[in-house]
Amino acid sequence: MNVHPNLTLSHRSRLSPFLRIKPLLRLPRVHVQQLSLAAAAFLVLVYNFSFWRTFFAATGGAQLANVPLYIAAFILLALTFNAFLTLFSFRYVIKPVLIVLFFVSAFSSYFMNRYGIAIDASMMQNVIETDVREATELLNWNMVLTVTLLGVLPSLLVCRLKLEFPTWRRALLLNPAVIVVSLLVAGMLVMVFFKTLAPAVREYRQMRFLLTPTNVIQAGNSYVKHKLARATVIAPLGSDAMKGTLWAGQKRRTVTILVVGETARAMNFSLNGYQRDTNPRLSREAGLLNFSQVQSCGTATAISVPCVFSGFDRVDYSEEKAKAQEGLLDVLSHAGLQVLWRDNNSGCKGVCDRVAYEDMSQPKAGDPFCNDEECYDERMLQGLPEIIRNAKRDLVIVLHQKGSHGPAYWKRYPAAFQRFGPVCTSNELEKCSRESIVAAYDNTIAYTDYFLSKTIDLLRAAGAADNVDTAFMYFSDHGESLGEKNMYLHGAPYFISPEEQRHVPFMLWLDEGYRDRFSLDQRCLEARRGQEFSHDNVFHSFLGMLNISTAVYNPQLDIFHACTLANQS
Ligand SMILES: [Zn+2]
């Protein structure tokens, strides 16, 4: 081919600037695993200004002494993200995934910084269901700049990267190994910094809505779930329930109070052998039955409370199943009892949806049992004598305590109840000695001791004044870690949860009229106090104790069954 030499030359010279730039953009080949780790670190560091700002605040303000903590938090988040990205570390998959994540994170980061918002399911709903006009109002040059810098540029870079991939066979070994090692190291870092991280995460719950892109993924996921969920049809439970034969010839009404405790662990009750006298009143309560070996259904309120009332045992329990079916309080209603739930906690988690409910947790000016922020558990006894006196039917009253909820244990009891000290008065547990944390916690148990014995006093008085038979049951929803194995608070996955989070107090007190009515043998019950029971027993024991006849009652799980005189002969 004949080409004019001049033309070739000039053609070349015109292209030359481009040719000179090109080598600069030629990026080195990288292994997909290197890309995944680098992208994870990049995401954690660059898009998460709001998260880190809150994290610094949650751990006592940015300070030099906390640098090891910050580095650990960065590494543990980067490794966790890396484990997630490794799930997608395949040819044709990783690049699109990263590009989507860069854009999503860029937008999310922009909105969080610009508007100080957190991204949760309801925010996601706002975004998705917003109209075009509203959306265009949000568009501005700042956003374009952010999305260009944090979305477009990193995406272009990733596009141009030449990646090396392991063979499929190698990937099948390598990827799971990377995931396991990443999560193991992350888990170890959590354990090392647990005392600081646990209260920070608990007190600053909104932090998880600031960590991008996981907040967007979570919010999107729950939005979709919510959209797909059909309105739950609640299946009736125990519609056949009625008062059993022992109710025949009833002359006196019954009043049963069930106290659902919060974060009280059995081992800090002197009734269970604790060296500090945390039960000065209950230990002198005549006829009180303290069961010392009771295990909870979960290690968090949101699991234990629905589980206990659900009629499912721990192994069978799931949130979905419990939500789709009535529970213990409905069975009692079917049997004709009047049920009232009084709450000084954060609600009843759905178990009291079809019975009377009173929220007693909102402080009211002038209420002797409230301060500006919250109310003490005693407030739930206000007006109860009148309610008992005026009720027309047999009553079951549930009192849901704030109890020993942490990490601000010192806020859970009035100043006069500070028996042990000095106490930790900081949410940042790392600022306190273990002894001062335990002292504050023990004061909450001593206050619960007072509250429970006042409840029994109230029942005793009602029994005398209003001609009613009364009974009392108390258990806690779960326990608490107070520094054992370097763990604090609760909520550990059940299968690895420490005993401190699962071993809960359980008590009964029955007045004489009640025992006679339901032919309950106090001595027999006393003999069972050291046996092993669990939350699984509550549903059936409650029905057994009140002699409710229904097909859903399982006598084998009823603590009272063997101690009912009729069954003994
Ligand atoms: Zn709880």
Coordinates of C-alpha atoms and ligand atoms in Angstrom, one line a residue:
M1 CA 0.0 0.0 0.0
N2 CA 1.3 3.4 -1.0
V3 CA 0.9 6.0 1.5
H4 CA 2.3 9.5 1.2
P5 CA 5.0 9.7 3.9
N6 CA 4.0 13.3 4.8
L7 CA 0.5 12.3 5.4
T8 CA 1.5 9.5 7.7
L9 CA 3.7 11.8 9.6
S10 CA 1.1 14.5 10.0
H11 CA -1.5 11.9 11.0
R12 CA 0.8 10.6 13.7
S13 CA 1.7 14.0 15.0
R14 CA -2.0 14.9 15.4
L15 CA -2.6 11.7 17.5
S16 CA 0.6 12.0 19.5
P17 CA -0.8 13.9 22.5
F18 CA -3.4 11.2 23.0
L19 CA -0.7 8.5 22.6
R20 CA 1.4 10.2 25.2
I21 CA -1.5 10.3 27.7
K22 CA -2.5 6.8 27.2
P23 CA 0.3 5.1 29.1
L24 CA -0.6 7.2 32.2
L25 CA -4.1 5.7 32.2
R26 CA -2.8 2.2 31.8
L27 CA -3.4 0.7 35.1
P28 CA -1.6 -2.3 36.6
R29 CA -3.4 -5.6 36.6
V30 CA -4.8 -6.3 40.0
H31 CA -6.1 -9.5 41.6
V32 CA -9.9 -9.3 42.2
Q33 CA -9.2 -9.9 45.9
Q34 CA -7.0 -6.8 46.1
L35 CA -9.7 -4.8 44.4
S36 CA -12.3 -6.0 46.8
L37 CA -10.2 -5.1 49.9
A38 CA -9.3 -1.7 48.4
A39 CA -12.9 -0.9 47.5
A40 CA -14.0 -2.0 51.0
A41 CA -11.5 0.3 52.7
F42 CA -12.4 3.1 50.2
L43 CA -16.1 2.8 51.0
V44 CA -15.6 2.8 54.7
L45 CA -13.3 5.8 54.6
V46 CA -14.6 8.1 51.9
Y47 CA -18.3 7.9 52.0
N48 CA -18.9 7.7 55.7
F49 CA -18.3 11.2 57.1
S50 CA -21.7 11.2 58.9
F51 CA -21.0 7.8 60.4
W52 CA -17.5 8.7 61.7
R53 CA -18.7 12.0 63.1
T54 CA -21.3 10.1 65.2
F55 CA -18.9 7.4 66.0
F56 CA -16.4 9.9 67.5
A57 CA -19.3 11.5 69.5
A58 CA -20.4 8.1 70.7
T59 CA -17.0 7.2 72.0
G60 CA -16.3 10.4 74.0
G61 CA -15.4 12.9 71.3
A62 CA -12.4 12.7 68.9
Q63 CA -9.3 12.4 70.9
L64 CA -5.8 11.1 70.5
A65 CA -6.2 8.3 73.1
N66 CA -8.9 6.8 71.0
V67 CA -6.8 6.4 67.9
P68 CA -6.3 2.6 68.4
L69 CA -10.1 2.3 68.7
Y70 CA -10.6 4.3 65.5
I71 CA -8.1 2.2 63.6
A72 CA -9.7 -1.0 65.0
A73 CA -13.2 0.2 64.0
F74 CA -11.9 1.1 60.5
I75 CA -10.2 -2.3 60.0
L76 CA -13.2 -4.2 61.3
L77 CA -15.7 -2.4 59.1
A78 CA -13.4 -2.7 56.1
L79 CA -13.0 -6.4 56.7
T80 CA -16.7 -6.9 57.1
F81 CA -17.3 -5.0 53.8
N82 CA -14.6 -7.1 52.2
A83 CA -16.3 -10.3 53.3
F84 CA -19.5 -9.0 51.7
L85 CA -17.8 -8.0 48.4
T86 CA -16.0 -11.3 48.2
L87 CA -19.4 -12.9 47.7
F88 CA -19.4 -11.0 44.4
S89 CA -15.8 -11.4 43.4
F90 CA -16.3 -13.0 40.1
R91 CA -15.8 -12.0 36.5
Y92 CA -18.7 -9.9 35.0
V93 CA -20.1 -9.5 38.6
I94 CA -17.7 -7.5 40.7
K95 CA -17.4 -4.5 38.5
P96 CA -21.1 -3.8 38.1
V97 CA -21.6 -4.4 41.8
L98 CA -18.9 -2.0 42.7
I99 CA -20.2 0.7 40.3
V100 CA -23.7 0.4 41.7
L101 CA -22.3 0.6 45.3
F102 CA -20.2 3.7 44.4
F103 CA -23.2 5.5 43.0
V104 CA -25.6 4.4 45.8
S105 CA -23.0 5.4 48.4
A106 CA -22.3 8.7 46.7
F107 CA -26.0 9.7 46.8
S108 CA -26.5 8.4 50.3
S109 CA -23.4 10.2 51.5
Y110 CA -24.5 13.4 49.9
F111 CA -28.0 13.3 51.5
M112 CA -26.7 12.4 54.9
N113 CA -24.1 15.2 54.9
R114 CA -26.3 17.8 53.3
Y115 CA -29.5 17.1 55.3
G116 CA -28.2 15.4 58.4
I117 CA -30.5 12.5 57.8
A118 CA -30.1 8.8 58.5
I119 CA -31.2 6.3 56.0
D120 CA -33.7 3.8 57.2
A121 CA -36.8 2.0 55.8
S122 CA -39.1 5.0 56.1
M123 CA -36.5 7.3 54.5
M124 CA -36.2 4.7 51.7
Q125 CA -40.0 4.9 51.3
N126 CA -39.8 8.7 51.0
V127 CA -37.2 8.4 48.3
I128 CA -38.9 5.7 46.3
E129 CA -42.4 7.2 46.5
T130 CA -41.4 10.8 46.0
D131 CA -42.7 12.5 42.8
V132 CA -40.6 14.0 40.0
R133 CA -41.2 17.6 41.1
E134 CA -39.9 16.9 44.6
A135 CA -37.0 15.0 43.2
T136 CA -35.9 17.8 40.9
E137 CA -36.1 20.2 43.8
L138 CA -33.4 18.3 45.5
L139 CA -31.1 18.4 42.4
N140 CA -28.3 20.9 42.6
W141 CA -24.7 21.5 41.6
N142 CA -23.4 20.3 45.0
M143 CA -25.0 17.0 44.4
V144 CA -23.7 16.8 40.8
L145 CA -20.2 17.4 42.1
T146 CA -20.5 14.8 44.9
V147 CA -21.8 12.2 42.5
T148 CA -19.1 13.0 39.9
L149 CA -16.3 12.8 42.4
L150 CA -17.6 9.8 44.4
G151 CA -19.7 8.0 41.9
V152 CA -18.4 8.6 38.3
L153 CA -14.7 8.8 38.9
P154 CA -14.3 5.6 41.0
S155 CA -16.6 3.8 38.6
L156 CA -14.4 4.9 35.6
L157 CA -11.4 3.7 37.4
V158 CA -12.9 0.3 38.2
C159 CA -14.1 0.0 34.6
R160 CA -10.6 0.4 33.2
L161 CA -8.9 -1.9 35.7
K162 CA -7.6 -5.2 34.3
L163 CA -8.5 -7.8 36.8
E164 CA -7.0 -11.2 37.4
F165 CA -9.4 -13.9 38.5
P166 CA -8.6 -17.2 40.1
T167 CA -9.9 -20.3 38.4
W168 CA -13.3 -21.4 39.4
R169 CA -11.9 -24.3 41.4
R170 CA -9.5 -22.0 43.2
A171 CA -12.2 -19.4 43.8
L172 CA -14.4 -22.0 45.5
L173 CA -11.6 -22.4 48.1
L174 CA -10.2 -18.9 48.2
N175 CA -13.4 -16.9 48.5
P176 CA -14.9 -18.7 51.5
A177 CA -11.4 -18.6 53.2
V178 CA -11.2 -14.9 52.7
I179 CA -14.7 -14.4 54.1
V180 CA -14.0 -16.6 57.2
V181 CA -10.7 -14.9 57.9
S182 CA -12.1 -11.4 57.4
L183 CA -15.0 -12.0 59.7
L184 CA -12.8 -13.8 62.3
V185 CA -10.4 -10.9 62.5
A186 CA -13.4 -8.4 62.6
G187 CA -14.9 -10.5 65.4
M188 CA -11.7 -10.5 67.4
L189 CA -11.5 -6.7 67.1
V190 CA -15.1 -6.5 68.4
M191 CA -14.1 -8.6 71.4
V192 CA -11.0 -6.6 72.2
F193 CA -12.9 -3.3 72.1
F194 CA -16.2 -4.6 73.3
K195 CA -16.4 -2.4 76.4
T196 CA -16.3 0.7 74.3
L197 CA -18.2 -0.5 71.2
A198 CA -21.2 -2.1 72.9
P199 CA -22.5 0.9 74.8
A200 CA -21.7 3.2 71.9
V201 CA -23.7 1.1 69.4
R202 CA -26.5 0.7 71.9
E203 CA -26.8 4.4 72.9
Y204 CA -26.3 5.6 69.3
R205 CA -28.6 3.2 67.6
Q206 CA -29.0 5.5 64.7
M207 CA -25.4 5.0 63.8
R208 CA -26.3 1.9 61.8
F209 CA -28.4 4.1 59.6
L210 CA -25.4 6.3 58.8
L211 CA -23.0 3.6 57.7
T212 CA -23.2 3.5 54.0
P213 CA -23.8 1.5 51.8
T214 CA -25.1 -1.0 54.3
N215 CA -27.8 1.4 55.4
V216 CA -29.2 1.7 51.9
I217 CA -29.1 -2.1 51.4
Q218 CA -30.8 -2.7 54.7
A219 CA -33.4 0.0 54.1
G220 CA -34.1 -1.2 50.6
N221 CA -34.4 -4.8 51.9
S222 CA -36.9 -3.9 54.6
Y223 CA -38.9 -1.6 52.2
V224 CA -39.3 -4.5 49.7
K225 CA -40.1 -6.9 52.5
H226 CA -42.7 -4.5 53.8
K227 CA -44.2 -4.0 50.4
L228 CA -44.4 -7.7 49.7
A229 CA -45.8 -8.6 53.1
R230 CA -49.5 -9.3 53.0
A231 CA -51.5 -8.0 55.8
T232 CA -50.9 -10.6 58.5
V233 CA -53.9 -12.6 59.3
I234 CA -53.7 -13.4 62.9
A235 CA -54.7 -17.0 63.6
P236 CA -56.8 -17.4 66.7
L237 CA -55.2 -19.4 69.6
G238 CA -57.1 -21.2 72.2
S239 CA -60.6 -20.0 71.2
D240 CA -61.9 -23.0 73.1
A241 CA -60.4 -21.6 76.4
M242 CA -62.6 -21.5 79.4
K243 CA -62.4 -21.6 83.1
G244 CA -61.7 -25.2 84.3
T245 CA -63.6 -27.3 86.9
L246 CA -61.8 -25.8 89.9
W247 CA -63.6 -22.5 89.2
A248 CA -66.9 -24.1 90.1
G249 CA -68.9 -22.3 92.7
Q250 CA -66.6 -19.2 92.5
K251 CA -67.3 -16.7 95.2
R252 CA -64.3 -14.4 95.0
R253 CA -62.7 -12.7 92.0
T254 CA -59.1 -13.5 91.2
V255 CA -56.4 -10.9 90.6
T256 CA -53.1 -12.1 89.0
I257 CA -50.2 -9.8 88.5
L258 CA -47.5 -10.8 86.1
V259 CA -44.3 -8.6 86.3
V260 CA -42.2 -8.9 83.2
G261 CA -38.7 -7.8 84.3
E262 CA -36.0 -6.1 82.2
T263 CA -32.4 -7.2 82.0
A264 CA -32.4 -8.7 85.5
R265 CA -30.0 -11.5 85.8
A266 CA -30.6 -14.3 88.3
M267 CA -27.0 -14.4 89.7
N268 CA -27.2 -10.9 91.2
F269 CA -30.2 -11.7 93.3
S270 CA -29.2 -12.5 96.9
L271 CA -32.2 -15.0 96.8
N272 CA -30.0 -16.9 94.4
G273 CA -26.9 -16.7 96.5
Y274 CA -25.4 -13.4 95.5
Q275 CA -23.1 -12.1 98.2
R276 CA -24.6 -8.5 98.2
D277 CA -28.0 -8.1 99.9
T278 CA -29.9 -7.1 96.8
N279 CA -33.1 -8.7 98.0
P280 CA -33.6 -7.2 101.5
R281 CA -37.4 -7.3 101.2
L282 CA -38.2 -10.3 99.0
S283 CA -35.9 -12.5 101.1
R284 CA -38.3 -11.8 104.0
E285 CA -41.5 -12.3 102.0
A286 CA -43.4 -15.2 103.6
G287 CA -44.5 -17.8 101.0
L288 CA -42.4 -16.4 98.1
L289 CA -41.3 -19.1 95.8
N290 CA -38.0 -18.3 94.1
F291 CA -37.1 -20.6 91.2
S292 CA -33.3 -20.5 90.9
Q293 CA -32.6 -22.3 87.6
V294 CA -34.6 -20.6 84.8
Q295 CA -33.3 -19.9 81.3
S296 CA -34.6 -17.2 79.0
C297 CA -35.9 -17.7 75.5
G298 CA -33.6 -15.0 74.0
T299 CA -31.0 -12.6 75.0
A300 CA -32.9 -9.5 73.9
T301 CA -36.4 -8.0 74.7
A302 CA -37.5 -8.2 71.1
I303 CA -37.1 -12.0 71.1
S304 CA -37.8 -13.0 74.7
V305 CA -41.0 -11.0 75.2
P306 CA -42.9 -12.2 72.1
C307 CA -41.5 -15.7 72.6
V308 CA -42.7 -16.0 76.2
F309 CA -46.2 -15.0 75.4
S310 CA -46.4 -16.9 72.1
G311 CA -47.1 -20.5 73.0
F312 CA -44.1 -21.6 71.0
D313 CA -41.2 -23.0 72.8
R314 CA -37.7 -21.5 72.2
V315 CA -36.7 -24.0 69.5
D316 CA -39.9 -23.5 67.5
Y317 CA -40.2 -19.8 68.0
S318 CA -39.8 -17.3 65.2
E319 CA -40.9 -13.7 65.0
E320 CA -43.0 -14.4 61.9
K321 CA -44.9 -17.3 63.4
A322 CA -45.5 -15.4 66.7
K323 CA -46.8 -12.4 64.8
A324 CA -49.3 -14.6 62.8
Q325 CA -50.9 -16.1 65.8
E326 CA -52.6 -14.9 69.0
G327 CA -50.8 -15.5 72.3
L328 CA -51.2 -16.1 76.0
L329 CA -53.1 -12.9 76.7
D330 CA -55.6 -13.7 74.0
V331 CA -56.2 -17.2 75.4
L332 CA -56.9 -15.6 78.8
S333 CA -59.4 -13.2 77.1
H334 CA -61.1 -16.1 75.4
A335 CA -61.5 -17.7 78.8
G336 CA -63.3 -14.6 80.0
L337 CA -60.6 -12.9 82.0
Q338 CA -60.0 -9.2 81.8
V339 CA -56.4 -8.3 80.8
L340 CA -54.5 -5.0 81.3
W341 CA -50.9 -4.4 80.2
R342 CA -49.1 -1.5 81.9
D343 CA -45.8 -0.6 80.3
N344 CA -42.8 1.3 81.6
N345 CA -40.6 -0.1 78.9
S346 CA -40.7 0.4 75.1
G347 CA -44.0 -1.4 74.4
C348 CA -45.2 -5.0 74.5
K349 CA -43.7 -6.1 71.1
G350 CA -47.2 -7.0 69.8
V351 CA -48.2 -9.4 72.6
C352 CA -50.8 -7.0 74.1
D353 CA -52.3 -5.8 70.8
R354 CA -55.8 -7.0 71.6
V355 CA -56.0 -6.2 75.3
A356 CA -56.1 -2.9 77.3
Y357 CA -52.8 -1.1 77.2
E358 CA -51.4 1.8 79.3
D359 CA -48.1 3.5 78.4
M360 CA -46.7 4.6 81.7
S361 CA -43.2 5.4 80.4
Q362 CA -43.8 9.0 79.3
P363 CA -42.8 11.4 82.1
K364 CA -45.5 13.7 83.4
A365 CA -44.7 16.9 85.2
G366 CA -45.4 16.7 88.9
D367 CA -45.6 12.9 88.9
P368 CA -43.6 11.8 92.0
F369 CA -42.2 8.8 90.2
C370 CA -40.9 10.6 87.1
N371 CA -38.0 12.9 86.4
D372 CA -37.6 14.9 83.2
E373 CA -36.5 11.9 81.2
E374 CA -38.3 8.8 82.5
C375 CA -40.4 7.2 85.2
Y376 CA -39.5 4.7 87.8
D377 CA -41.2 1.3 87.8
E378 CA -43.2 2.1 91.0
R379 CA -45.3 4.4 88.8
M380 CA -47.0 1.3 87.4
L381 CA -48.6 0.7 90.8
Q382 CA -50.4 4.0 90.8
G383 CA -54.2 3.6 90.7
L384 CA -54.0 -0.2 90.7
P385 CA -55.9 -0.7 94.0
E386 CA -58.8 1.3 92.4
I387 CA -58.6 -0.7 89.1
I388 CA -58.7 -4.0 91.1
R389 CA -61.6 -2.8 93.3
N390 CA -63.7 -1.6 90.3
A391 CA -63.1 -4.5 88.0
K392 CA -66.1 -6.7 87.3
R393 CA -64.3 -9.8 86.1
D394 CA -61.2 -11.8 87.1
L395 CA -58.2 -9.7 86.3
V396 CA -54.8 -10.4 84.9
I397 CA -52.4 -7.4 85.0
V398 CA -49.1 -7.4 83.3
L399 CA -46.5 -4.8 84.5
H400 CA -43.6 -4.4 82.1
Q401 CA -40.6 -3.0 83.9
K402 CA -37.8 -0.7 82.8
G403 CA -35.9 -2.7 85.4
S404 CA -32.2 -2.9 84.9
H405 CA -31.9 -1.6 81.4
G406 CA -28.4 -0.5 80.6
P407 CA -25.9 1.0 80.1
A408 CA -27.3 3.9 82.2
Y409 CA -28.1 1.7 85.2
W410 CA -27.8 4.6 87.6
K411 CA -30.9 6.2 86.0
R412 CA -33.2 3.3 86.8
Y413 CA -33.7 4.0 90.5
P414 CA -34.4 7.0 92.7
A415 CA -31.4 8.4 94.5
A416 CA -32.7 7.1 97.9
F417 CA -32.2 3.6 96.5
Q418 CA -28.4 3.9 96.0
R419 CA -27.3 1.1 98.4
F420 CA -24.1 0.2 96.7
G421 CA -21.4 2.5 95.4
P422 CA -19.6 4.4 94.1
V423 CA -21.6 3.9 90.9
C424 CA -20.7 4.4 87.3
T425 CA -22.6 7.5 86.0
S426 CA -21.6 7.4 82.3
N427 CA -23.0 5.7 79.3
E428 CA -19.5 5.1 78.2
L429 CA -18.7 2.0 80.2
E430 CA -15.0 2.2 79.3
K431 CA -14.8 5.3 81.6
C432 CA -15.9 3.3 84.6
S433 CA -14.4 0.6 86.7
R434 CA -16.1 -2.8 86.5
E435 CA -16.9 -2.5 90.3
S436 CA -18.8 0.8 89.7
I437 CA -20.8 -0.6 86.8
V438 CA -21.8 -3.7 88.9
A439 CA -22.6 -1.4 91.9
A440 CA -25.0 0.6 89.7
Y441 CA -26.5 -2.6 88.3
D442 CA -27.0 -4.0 91.8
N443 CA -28.9 -0.9 92.9
T444 CA -31.3 -1.6 90.0
I445 CA -31.8 -5.1 91.3
A446 CA -32.4 -3.8 94.8
Y447 CA -34.9 -1.3 93.5
T448 CA -36.7 -4.1 91.6
D449 CA -36.7 -6.0 94.9
Y450 CA -38.5 -3.0 96.4
F451 CA -40.9 -2.7 93.5
L452 CA -41.8 -6.4 93.5
S453 CA -42.4 -6.5 97.3
K454 CA -44.6 -3.4 97.0
T455 CA -46.6 -5.2 94.3
I456 CA -47.1 -8.1 96.6
D457 CA -48.1 -5.8 99.4
L458 CA -50.6 -4.2 97.1
L459 CA -52.1 -7.6 96.3
R460 CA -52.2 -8.6 100.0
A461 CA -54.0 -5.4 100.8
A462 CA -56.5 -5.9 97.9
G463 CA -57.1 -9.5 99.1
A464 CA -58.1 -8.2 102.5
A465 CA -60.0 -5.1 101.5
D466 CA -61.7 -6.2 98.3
N467 CA -62.4 -9.9 98.9
V468 CA -60.2 -11.1 96.0
D469 CA -57.8 -14.1 95.6
T470 CA -54.5 -12.9 94.4
A471 CA -51.3 -14.2 92.8
F472 CA -48.0 -12.8 91.6
M473 CA -45.5 -14.1 89.0
Y474 CA -42.2 -12.4 88.1
F475 CA -39.6 -13.3 85.6
S476 CA -37.0 -11.3 83.6
D477 CA -36.9 -11.2 79.8
H478 CA -33.1 -11.9 79.7
G479 CA -30.0 -11.3 81.7
E480 CA -26.9 -9.0 81.3
S481 CA -23.2 -9.3 80.9
L482 CA -21.3 -7.1 83.3
G483 CA -17.7 -7.6 82.1
E484 CA -17.5 -11.4 82.3
K485 CA -15.4 -12.6 79.4
N486 CA -15.0 -8.9 78.5
M487 CA -18.7 -8.7 77.5
Y488 CA -21.2 -6.1 78.5
L489 CA -24.9 -5.6 78.0
H490 CA -26.9 -8.3 76.2
G491 CA -28.1 -9.5 72.8
A492 CA -25.5 -12.1 72.1
P493 CA -26.6 -14.7 69.5
Y494 CA -28.3 -17.4 71.7
F495 CA -26.0 -20.4 70.7
I496 CA -22.9 -18.5 71.9
S497 CA -24.6 -16.4 74.6
P498 CA -23.0 -16.5 78.0
E499 CA -24.9 -17.8 81.0
E500 CA -25.1 -14.3 82.4
Q501 CA -27.4 -13.2 79.6
R502 CA -29.7 -16.3 79.8
H503 CA -30.1 -17.1 83.5
V504 CA -33.1 -15.2 84.7
P505 CA -35.0 -14.8 88.0
F506 CA -38.4 -16.3 88.3
M507 CA -40.7 -16.0 91.3
L508 CA -44.2 -16.8 92.5
W509 CA -46.4 -15.7 95.3
L510 CA -49.9 -17.0 95.9
D511 CA -52.2 -16.0 98.6
E512 CA -54.0 -18.6 100.7
G513 CA -57.4 -18.1 99.0
Y514 CA -55.8 -18.5 95.6
R515 CA -54.0 -21.7 96.6
D516 CA -57.2 -23.1 98.0
R517 CA -59.2 -22.2 94.9
F518 CA -56.8 -23.9 92.5
S519 CA -55.8 -26.7 95.0
L520 CA -52.1 -25.7 94.7
D521 CA -49.7 -27.5 97.1
Q522 CA -47.2 -24.9 98.4
R523 CA -44.9 -27.6 99.8
C524 CA -44.8 -29.4 96.4
L525 CA -44.0 -26.1 94.7
E526 CA -41.2 -25.3 97.2
A527 CA -39.7 -28.7 96.4
R528 CA -39.5 -27.7 92.7
R529 CA -37.6 -24.4 93.2
G530 CA -34.2 -25.8 92.3
Q531 CA -35.4 -27.6 89.2
E532 CA -34.4 -26.5 85.7
F533 CA -37.1 -24.5 84.0
S534 CA -37.2 -22.0 81.2
H535 CA -39.4 -19.4 79.5
D536 CA -41.0 -22.3 77.7
N537 CA -42.8 -23.1 80.9
V538 CA -44.4 -19.7 81.4
F539 CA -47.3 -20.0 78.9
H540 CA -48.5 -23.4 80.1
S541 CA -47.8 -22.6 83.8
F542 CA -49.9 -19.4 83.6
L543 CA -52.8 -21.4 82.1
G544 CA -52.3 -24.2 84.7
M545 CA -52.1 -21.8 87.6
L546 CA -55.4 -20.2 86.6
N547 CA -56.9 -23.6 85.7
I548 CA -57.8 -22.6 82.2
S549 CA -59.0 -25.5 80.1
T550 CA -58.0 -25.4 76.5
A551 CA -56.5 -27.7 73.8
V552 CA -53.4 -25.5 73.6
Y553 CA -52.4 -26.2 77.2
N554 CA -49.6 -28.7 77.6
P555 CA -49.5 -30.0 81.2
Q556 CA -46.0 -31.3 80.8
L557 CA -44.7 -27.7 80.6
D558 CA -46.8 -26.5 83.5
I559 CA -44.8 -26.1 86.7
F560 CA -48.0 -26.3 88.8
H561 CA -49.4 -29.5 87.2
A562 CA -47.6 -31.9 89.4
C563 CA -48.4 -29.7 92.4
T564 CA -52.2 -29.5 91.9
L565 CA -53.8 -31.6 94.7
A566 CA -56.3 -33.1 92.2
N567 CA -53.5 -34.5 90.1
Q568 CA -51.5 -35.8 93.1
S569 CA -54.1 -38.2 94.4
Ligands
ZN1 ZN -35.0 -6.7 77.6

